[in-house]
């Protein structure tokens, strides 16, 4: 158990809908990262927050947004869902923001299915 | 420049054998190279990591070999066990975000 929690575990929804994925980082970690894992794209970085502020952006669609709250939990919002958004969404957390041996610990993921 | 290329895509090894997975990168600014292990239905778990100023790092049966001039690094699993059967991802980072290889599915036959 990495100490990172994600809810829900599974989510099934329809095209055009909006969903919210939630992540609680490990105790003491200030940085939260969101990754998408799909068969064709592999594991891809979406966005990073550090202590409530956006730190880095990856290949995140404009339909997707995220935020980190004062208690450091984070939410990833996916809107106008398309079939291609079906994937595993992982949250990871780390103590610091940058690299330099900045170990990231991953949660169990949320499996999103868009029908 | 941001890609990390991983090979092989799949690997079958006999119990007790050595499993070797290779990765190559382009961006010389990368300064952190972790390996993750992922079991079906689980999140990736950090296995071992290395910085480019070190040529080798060993933790138990797992060893990372790093060749900075060739921009390559590899994971060696010694005395491979059926419990090691999983998908392995190499990754690289220089800004915090991880750039992952495509993954290697390892099957260790008893």
PDB file of C-alpha atoms in Angstrom:
ATOM      1  CA  UNK A   1       0.000   0.000   0.000  1.00  0.00           C
ATOM      2  CA  UNK A   2       1.582   3.270  -1.176  1.00  0.00           C
ATOM      3  CA  UNK A   3      -0.448   5.493   1.146  1.00  0.00           C
ATOM      4  CA  UNK A   4      -2.045   7.310  -1.795  1.00  0.00           C
ATOM      5  CA  UNK A   5      -5.806   6.831  -1.977  1.00  0.00           C
ATOM      6  CA  UNK A   6      -8.064   7.317  -4.969  1.00  0.00           C
ATOM      7  CA  UNK A   7     -11.826   7.235  -5.314  1.00  0.00           C
ATOM      8  CA  UNK A   8     -13.828   5.878  -6.926  1.00  0.00           C
ATOM      9  CA  UNK A   9     -12.142   2.650  -7.987  1.00  0.00           C
ATOM     10  CA  UNK A  10     -14.422   2.241 -10.991  1.00  0.00           C
ATOM     11  CA  UNK A  11     -16.547   4.736 -12.873  1.00  0.00           C
ATOM     12  CA  UNK A  12     -18.886   3.993 -15.743  1.00  0.00           C
ATOM     13  CA  UNK A  13     -20.537   6.895 -17.510  1.00  0.00           C
ATOM     14  CA  UNK A  14     -21.864   8.006 -20.879  1.00  0.00           C
ATOM     15  CA  UNK A  15     -20.402  10.204 -23.582  1.00  0.00           C
ATOM     16  CA  UNK A  16     -20.890  13.899 -22.967  1.00  0.00           C
ATOM     17  CA  UNK A  17     -20.973  13.533 -19.209  1.00  0.00           C
ATOM     18  CA  UNK A  18     -18.698  15.017 -16.568  1.00  0.00           C
ATOM     19  CA  UNK A  19     -16.929  13.127 -13.775  1.00  0.00           C
ATOM     20  CA  UNK A  20     -14.664  13.964 -10.852  1.00  0.00           C
ATOM     21  CA  UNK A  21     -11.828  11.757  -9.673  1.00  0.00           C
ATOM     22  CA  UNK A  22     -10.432  12.258  -6.201  1.00  0.00           C
ATOM     23  CA  UNK A  23      -6.965  11.682  -4.781  1.00  0.00           C
ATOM     24  CA  UNK A  24      -5.513  11.956  -1.281  1.00  0.00           C
ATOM     25  CA  UNK A  25      -1.710  12.064  -1.193  1.00  0.00           C
ATOM     26  CA  UNK A  26       0.538  10.316   1.293  1.00  0.00           C
ATOM     27  CA  UNK A  27       0.851  12.045   4.635  1.00  0.00           C
ATOM     28  CA  UNK A  28       3.473  14.767   4.367  1.00  0.00           C
ATOM     29  CA  UNK A  29       3.543  14.881   0.560  1.00  0.00           C
ATOM     30  CA  UNK A  30       2.910  18.289  -0.951  1.00  0.00           C
ATOM     31  CA  UNK A  31       3.006  17.404  -4.636  1.00  0.00           C
ATOM     32  CA  UNK A  32       0.281  15.574  -6.542  1.00  0.00           C
ATOM     33  CA  UNK A  33       0.525  14.285 -10.094  1.00  0.00           C
ATOM     34  CA  UNK A  34      -2.143  12.891 -12.407  1.00  0.00           C
ATOM     35  CA  UNK A  35      -1.365  10.285 -15.063  1.00  0.00           C
ATOM     36  CA  UNK A  36      -3.513   8.553 -17.664  1.00  0.00           C
ATOM     37  CA  UNK A  37      -2.840   4.955 -18.652  1.00  0.00           C
ATOM     38  CA  UNK A  38      -4.323   3.547 -21.849  1.00  0.00           C
ATOM     39  CA  UNK A  39      -3.362   0.638 -24.082  1.00  0.00           C
ATOM     40  CA  UNK A  40      -2.411   2.816 -27.042  1.00  0.00           C
ATOM     41  CA  UNK A  41      -0.776   5.759 -25.239  1.00  0.00           C
ATOM     42  CA  UNK A  42       0.786   4.019 -22.262  1.00  0.00           C
ATOM     43  CA  UNK A  43       1.340   6.012 -19.067  1.00  0.00           C
ATOM     44  CA  UNK A  44       1.129   9.732 -19.776  1.00  0.00           C
ATOM     45  CA  UNK A  45       1.616  12.672 -17.440  1.00  0.00           C
ATOM     46  CA  UNK A  46      -1.343  15.011 -17.282  1.00  0.00           C
ATOM     47  CA  UNK A  47      -0.740  17.659 -14.633  1.00  0.00           C
ATOM     48  CA  UNK A  48       1.097  18.386 -11.374  1.00  0.00           C
ATOM     49  CA  UNK A  49       0.153  20.466  -8.354  1.00  0.00           C
ATOM     50  CA  UNK A  50       2.423  21.510  -5.542  1.00  0.00           C
ATOM     51  CA  UNK A  51       1.004  22.867  -2.302  1.00  0.00           C
ATOM     52  CA  UNK A  52      -2.142  24.061  -4.016  1.00  0.00           C
ATOM     53  CA  UNK A  53      -0.596  25.582  -7.114  1.00  0.00           C
ATOM     54  CA  UNK A  54      -0.314  24.197 -10.619  1.00  0.00           C
ATOM     55  CA  UNK A  55       3.310  23.302 -11.245  1.00  0.00           C
ATOM     56  CA  UNK A  56       3.491  21.524 -14.599  1.00  0.00           C
ATOM     57  CA  UNK A  57       1.207  20.528 -17.424  1.00  0.00           C
ATOM     58  CA  UNK A  58       1.520  17.626 -19.795  1.00  0.00           C
ATOM     59  CA  UNK A  59      -0.737  16.355 -22.522  1.00  0.00           C
ATOM     60  CA  UNK A  60      -3.904  17.329 -20.719  1.00  0.00           C
ATOM     61  CA  UNK A  61      -6.953  18.051 -22.846  1.00  0.00           C
ATOM     62  CA  UNK A  62      -8.776  21.349 -22.436  1.00  0.00           C
ATOM     63  CA  UNK A  63     -11.849  19.336 -21.383  1.00  0.00           C
ATOM     64  CA  UNK A  64      -9.872  18.171 -18.350  1.00  0.00           C
ATOM     65  CA  UNK A  65      -9.012  20.269 -15.329  1.00  0.00           C
ATOM     66  CA  UNK A  66      -7.637  19.673 -11.877  1.00  0.00           C
ATOM     67  CA  UNK A  67      -7.114  21.415  -8.584  1.00  0.00           C
ATOM     68  CA  UNK A  68      -5.427  20.817  -5.246  1.00  0.00           C
ATOM     69  CA  UNK A  69      -7.233  21.909  -2.124  1.00  0.00           C
ATOM     70  CA  UNK A  70      -5.824  23.384   1.131  1.00  0.00           C
ATOM     71  CA  UNK A  71      -5.908  19.926   2.760  1.00  0.00           C
ATOM     72  CA  UNK A  72      -3.730  18.793  -0.207  1.00  0.00           C
ATOM     73  CA  UNK A  73      -6.221  16.376  -1.710  1.00  0.00           C
ATOM     74  CA  UNK A  74      -6.675  16.775  -5.436  1.00  0.00           C
ATOM     75  CA  UNK A  75      -9.503  16.352  -7.893  1.00  0.00           C
ATOM     76  CA  UNK A  76      -9.348  15.700 -11.618  1.00  0.00           C
ATOM     77  CA  UNK A  77     -12.418  16.854 -13.530  1.00  0.00           C
ATOM     78  CA  UNK A  78     -13.160  15.324 -16.910  1.00  0.00           C
ATOM     79  CA  UNK A  79     -15.959  16.883 -18.958  1.00  0.00           C
ATOM     80  CA  UNK A  80     -17.671  16.315 -22.318  1.00  0.00           C
ATOM     81  CA  UNK A  81     -16.435  12.761 -22.084  1.00  0.00           C
ATOM     82  CA  UNK A  82     -15.620  10.817 -25.231  1.00  0.00           C
ATOM     83  CA  UNK A  83     -15.164   7.094 -25.794  1.00  0.00           C
ATOM     84  CA  UNK A  84     -11.420   7.667 -26.087  1.00  0.00           C
ATOM     85  CA  UNK A  85     -11.250   8.991 -22.536  1.00  0.00           C
ATOM     86  CA  UNK A  86     -11.790   5.476 -21.234  1.00  0.00           C
ATOM     87  CA  UNK A  87      -8.590   4.676 -19.353  1.00  0.00           C
ATOM     88  CA  UNK A  88      -6.992   4.171 -15.972  1.00  0.00           C
ATOM     89  CA  UNK A  89      -6.299   7.439 -14.174  1.00  0.00           C
ATOM     90  CA  UNK A  90      -3.569   7.394 -11.568  1.00  0.00           C
ATOM     91  CA  UNK A  91      -2.664   9.894  -8.957  1.00  0.00           C
ATOM     92  CA  UNK A  92       0.851   9.992  -7.533  1.00  0.00           C
ATOM     93  CA  UNK A  93       2.337  12.044  -4.736  1.00  0.00           C
ATOM     94  CA  UNK A  94       5.792  13.121  -3.647  1.00  0.00           C
ATOM     95  CA  UNK A  95       7.335  15.269  -0.939  1.00  0.00           C
ATOM     96  CA  UNK A  96       8.819  17.916  -3.225  1.00  0.00           C
ATOM     97  CA  UNK A  97       8.010  19.547  -6.519  1.00  0.00           C
ATOM     98  CA  UNK A  98      11.081  19.029  -8.689  1.00  0.00           C
ATOM     99  CA  UNK A  99      13.162  16.023  -9.616  1.00  0.00           C
ATOM    100  CA  UNK A 100      16.444  15.314  -7.832  1.00  0.00           C
ATOM    101  CA  UNK A 101      15.375  11.912  -6.560  1.00  0.00           C
ATOM    102  CA  UNK A 102      11.829  13.064  -5.994  1.00  0.00           C
ATOM    103  CA  UNK A 103      10.171   9.684  -5.493  1.00  0.00           C
ATOM    104  CA  UNK A 104       6.601   9.468  -6.700  1.00  0.00           C
ATOM    105  CA  UNK A 105       4.221   6.984  -5.127  1.00  0.00           C
ATOM    106  CA  UNK A 106       1.172   5.932  -7.096  1.00  0.00           C
ATOM    107  CA  UNK A 107      -2.360   5.276  -5.943  1.00  0.00           C
ATOM    108  CA  UNK A 108      -4.452   2.268  -7.022  1.00  0.00           C
ATOM    109  CA  UNK A 109      -6.090   4.216  -9.848  1.00  0.00           C
ATOM    110  CA  UNK A 110      -9.605   4.918 -11.069  1.00  0.00           C
ATOM    111  CA  UNK A 111     -10.803   2.923 -14.050  1.00  0.00           C
ATOM    112  CA  UNK A 112     -13.026   5.128 -16.191  1.00  0.00           C
ATOM    113  CA  UNK A 113     -15.280   3.545 -18.781  1.00  0.00           C
ATOM    114  CA  UNK A 114     -17.165   5.838 -21.146  1.00  0.00           C
ATOM    115  CA  UNK A 115     -20.033   4.143 -22.983  1.00  0.00           C
TER     116      UNK A 115
ATOM    117  CA  UNK B   1      13.345  14.602 -27.230  1.00  0.00           C
ATOM    118  CA  UNK B   2      10.978  13.694 -24.447  1.00  0.00           C
ATOM    119  CA  UNK B   3      10.655  10.041 -25.406  1.00  0.00           C
ATOM    120  CA  UNK B   4      11.866   7.070 -23.467  1.00  0.00           C
ATOM    121  CA  UNK B   5      12.096   3.897 -25.534  1.00  0.00           C
ATOM    122  CA  UNK B   6      11.798   0.553 -23.771  1.00  0.00           C
ATOM    123  CA  UNK B   7      12.492  -2.960 -24.980  1.00  0.00           C
ATOM    124  CA  UNK B   8      11.545  -5.734 -25.202  1.00  0.00           C
ATOM    125  CA  UNK B   9       7.770  -5.388 -25.185  1.00  0.00           C
ATOM    126  CA  UNK B  10       7.472  -8.826 -23.579  1.00  0.00           C
ATOM    127  CA  UNK B  11       9.863 -11.256 -21.971  1.00  0.00           C
ATOM    128  CA  UNK B  12       9.626 -14.870 -20.855  1.00  0.00           C
ATOM    129  CA  UNK B  13      12.245 -16.155 -18.435  1.00  0.00           C
ATOM    130  CA  UNK B  14      12.661 -19.415 -16.568  1.00  0.00           C
ATOM    131  CA  UNK B  15      12.621 -19.381 -12.782  1.00  0.00           C
ATOM    132  CA  UNK B  16      16.091 -18.619 -11.503  1.00  0.00           C
ATOM    133  CA  UNK B  17      17.134 -16.860 -14.699  1.00  0.00           C
ATOM    134  CA  UNK B  18      18.118 -13.252 -15.291  1.00  0.00           C
ATOM    135  CA  UNK B  19      15.575 -10.818 -16.715  1.00  0.00           C
ATOM    136  CA  UNK B  20      16.970  -7.814 -18.553  1.00  0.00           C
ATOM    137  CA  UNK B  21      14.923  -4.824 -19.706  1.00  0.00           C
ATOM    138  CA  UNK B  22      16.461  -1.939 -21.591  1.00  0.00           C
ATOM    139  CA  UNK B  23      15.598   1.724 -21.973  1.00  0.00           C
ATOM    140  CA  UNK B  24      17.020   4.559 -24.028  1.00  0.00           C
ATOM    141  CA  UNK B  25      16.420   8.281 -23.782  1.00  0.00           C
ATOM    142  CA  UNK B  26      17.219  11.391 -25.796  1.00  0.00           C
ATOM    143  CA  UNK B  27      16.936  14.313 -23.408  1.00  0.00           C
ATOM    144  CA  UNK B  28      20.283  14.806 -21.666  1.00  0.00           C
ATOM    145  CA  UNK B  29      18.559  17.042 -19.104  1.00  0.00           C
ATOM    146  CA  UNK B  30      16.936  14.020 -17.468  1.00  0.00           C
ATOM    147  CA  UNK B  31      18.447  13.529 -14.024  1.00  0.00           C
ATOM    148  CA  UNK B  32      16.344  10.856 -12.376  1.00  0.00           C
ATOM    149  CA  UNK B  33      15.605   7.383 -13.727  1.00  0.00           C
ATOM    150  CA  UNK B  34      13.178   5.178 -11.774  1.00  0.00           C
ATOM    151  CA  UNK B  35      11.786   1.748 -12.554  1.00  0.00           C
ATOM    152  CA  UNK B  36       8.233   0.848 -11.648  1.00  0.00           C
ATOM    153  CA  UNK B  37       6.559  -2.553 -11.297  1.00  0.00           C
ATOM    154  CA  UNK B  38       2.868  -2.905 -12.010  1.00  0.00           C
ATOM    155  CA  UNK B  39       0.636  -5.900 -11.299  1.00  0.00           C
ATOM    156  CA  UNK B  40      -2.750  -6.227 -13.033  1.00  0.00           C
ATOM    157  CA  UNK B  41      -5.355  -3.997 -11.436  1.00  0.00           C
ATOM    158  CA  UNK B  42      -2.784  -2.132  -9.326  1.00  0.00           C
ATOM    159  CA  UNK B  43      -0.953   1.141  -9.543  1.00  0.00           C
ATOM    160  CA  UNK B  44       2.731   1.277 -10.513  1.00  0.00           C
ATOM    161  CA  UNK B  45       5.024   0.670  -7.534  1.00  0.00           C
ATOM    162  CA  UNK B  46       8.469   2.232  -7.319  1.00  0.00           C
ATOM    163  CA  UNK B  47      11.071  -0.520  -7.528  1.00  0.00           C
ATOM    164  CA  UNK B  48      14.462   1.155  -7.762  1.00  0.00           C
ATOM    165  CA  UNK B  49      15.845   4.436  -9.091  1.00  0.00           C
ATOM    166  CA  UNK B  50      19.167   5.926 -10.139  1.00  0.00           C
ATOM    167  CA  UNK B  51      20.769   9.288 -10.865  1.00  0.00           C
ATOM    168  CA  UNK B  52      23.060   9.734 -13.888  1.00  0.00           C
ATOM    169  CA  UNK B  53      26.179  10.303 -11.765  1.00  0.00           C
ATOM    170  CA  UNK B  54      26.032   6.645 -10.716  1.00  0.00           C
ATOM    171  CA  UNK B  55      26.730   3.765 -13.126  1.00  0.00           C
ATOM    172  CA  UNK B  56      25.067   1.013 -11.142  1.00  0.00           C
ATOM    173  CA  UNK B  57      22.667   0.618  -8.244  1.00  0.00           C
ATOM    174  CA  UNK B  58      21.679  -2.661  -6.620  1.00  0.00           C
ATOM    175  CA  UNK B  59      18.798  -3.386  -4.262  1.00  0.00           C
ATOM    176  CA  UNK B  60      18.358  -7.051  -3.472  1.00  0.00           C
ATOM    177  CA  UNK B  61      17.806  -8.962  -6.714  1.00  0.00           C
ATOM    178  CA  UNK B  62      17.227  -5.765  -8.712  1.00  0.00           C
ATOM    179  CA  UNK B  63      20.062  -3.823 -10.357  1.00  0.00           C
ATOM    180  CA  UNK B  64      20.010  -0.732 -12.543  1.00  0.00           C
ATOM    181  CA  UNK B  65      22.908  -0.284 -14.938  1.00  0.00           C
ATOM    182  CA  UNK B  66      23.324   3.239 -16.324  1.00  0.00           C
ATOM    183  CA  UNK B  67      25.383   4.297 -19.351  1.00  0.00           C
ATOM    184  CA  UNK B  68      25.319   8.074 -19.555  1.00  0.00           C
ATOM    185  CA  UNK B  69      27.345   8.365 -22.772  1.00  0.00           C
ATOM    186  CA  UNK B  70      25.048   5.942 -24.582  1.00  0.00           C
ATOM    187  CA  UNK B  71      21.937   7.440 -22.945  1.00  0.00           C
ATOM    188  CA  UNK B  72      20.779   3.984 -21.966  1.00  0.00           C
ATOM    189  CA  UNK B  73      19.837   2.263 -18.757  1.00  0.00           C
ATOM    190  CA  UNK B  74      18.665  -1.210 -17.931  1.00  0.00           C
ATOM    191  CA  UNK B  75      17.022  -3.243 -15.205  1.00  0.00           C
ATOM    192  CA  UNK B  76      18.428  -6.636 -14.300  1.00  0.00           C
ATOM    193  CA  UNK B  77      16.368  -9.013 -12.174  1.00  0.00           C
ATOM    194  CA  UNK B  78      18.568 -11.767 -10.816  1.00  0.00           C
ATOM    195  CA  UNK B  79      17.187 -15.171  -9.784  1.00  0.00           C
ATOM    196  CA  UNK B  80      13.827 -14.287 -11.358  1.00  0.00           C
ATOM    197  CA  UNK B  81      10.805 -15.722  -9.546  1.00  0.00           C
ATOM    198  CA  UNK B  82       7.217 -16.378 -10.672  1.00  0.00           C
ATOM    199  CA  UNK B  83       6.159 -13.606  -8.271  1.00  0.00           C
ATOM    200  CA  UNK B  84       8.164 -11.158 -10.403  1.00  0.00           C
ATOM    201  CA  UNK B  85       5.711 -11.677 -13.269  1.00  0.00           C
ATOM    202  CA  UNK B  86       4.380  -8.180 -13.884  1.00  0.00           C
ATOM    203  CA  UNK B  87       4.720  -5.205 -16.208  1.00  0.00           C
ATOM    204  CA  UNK B  88       7.843  -3.107 -15.727  1.00  0.00           C
ATOM    205  CA  UNK B  89       8.146   0.543 -16.733  1.00  0.00           C
ATOM    206  CA  UNK B  90      11.261   2.611 -16.964  1.00  0.00           C
ATOM    207  CA  UNK B  91      10.888   6.362 -16.619  1.00  0.00           C
ATOM    208  CA  UNK B  92      12.919   9.544 -16.750  1.00  0.00           C
ATOM    209  CA  UNK B  93      12.450  12.978 -15.250  1.00  0.00           C
ATOM    210  CA  UNK B  94      14.098  16.353 -14.926  1.00  0.00           C
ATOM    211  CA  UNK B  95      11.220  18.581 -13.903  1.00  0.00           C
ATOM    212  CA  UNK B  96       9.257  16.294 -11.622  1.00  0.00           C
ATOM    213  CA  UNK B  97       6.933  14.833 -14.229  1.00  0.00           C
ATOM    214  CA  UNK B  98       7.799  11.288 -15.227  1.00  0.00           C
ATOM    215  CA  UNK B  99       8.180  10.282 -18.872  1.00  0.00           C
ATOM    216  CA  UNK B 100       7.486   6.562 -19.092  1.00  0.00           C
ATOM    217  CA  UNK B 101       8.629   3.877 -21.470  1.00  0.00           C
ATOM    218  CA  UNK B 102       5.968   1.710 -23.083  1.00  0.00           C
ATOM    219  CA  UNK B 103       6.383  -1.123 -20.591  1.00  0.00           C
ATOM    220  CA  UNK B 104       7.671  -4.704 -20.623  1.00  0.00           C
ATOM    221  CA  UNK B 105       5.464  -7.606 -19.650  1.00  0.00           C
ATOM    222  CA  UNK B 106       7.590 -10.164 -17.836  1.00  0.00           C
ATOM    223  CA  UNK B 107       6.504 -13.750 -17.383  1.00  0.00           C
ATOM    224  CA  UNK B 108       8.643 -15.986 -15.190  1.00  0.00           C
ATOM    225  CA  UNK B 109       7.921 -19.649 -15.789  1.00  0.00           C
ATOM    226  CA  UNK B 110       8.200 -22.035 -12.822  1.00  0.00           C
TER     227      UNK B 110
END
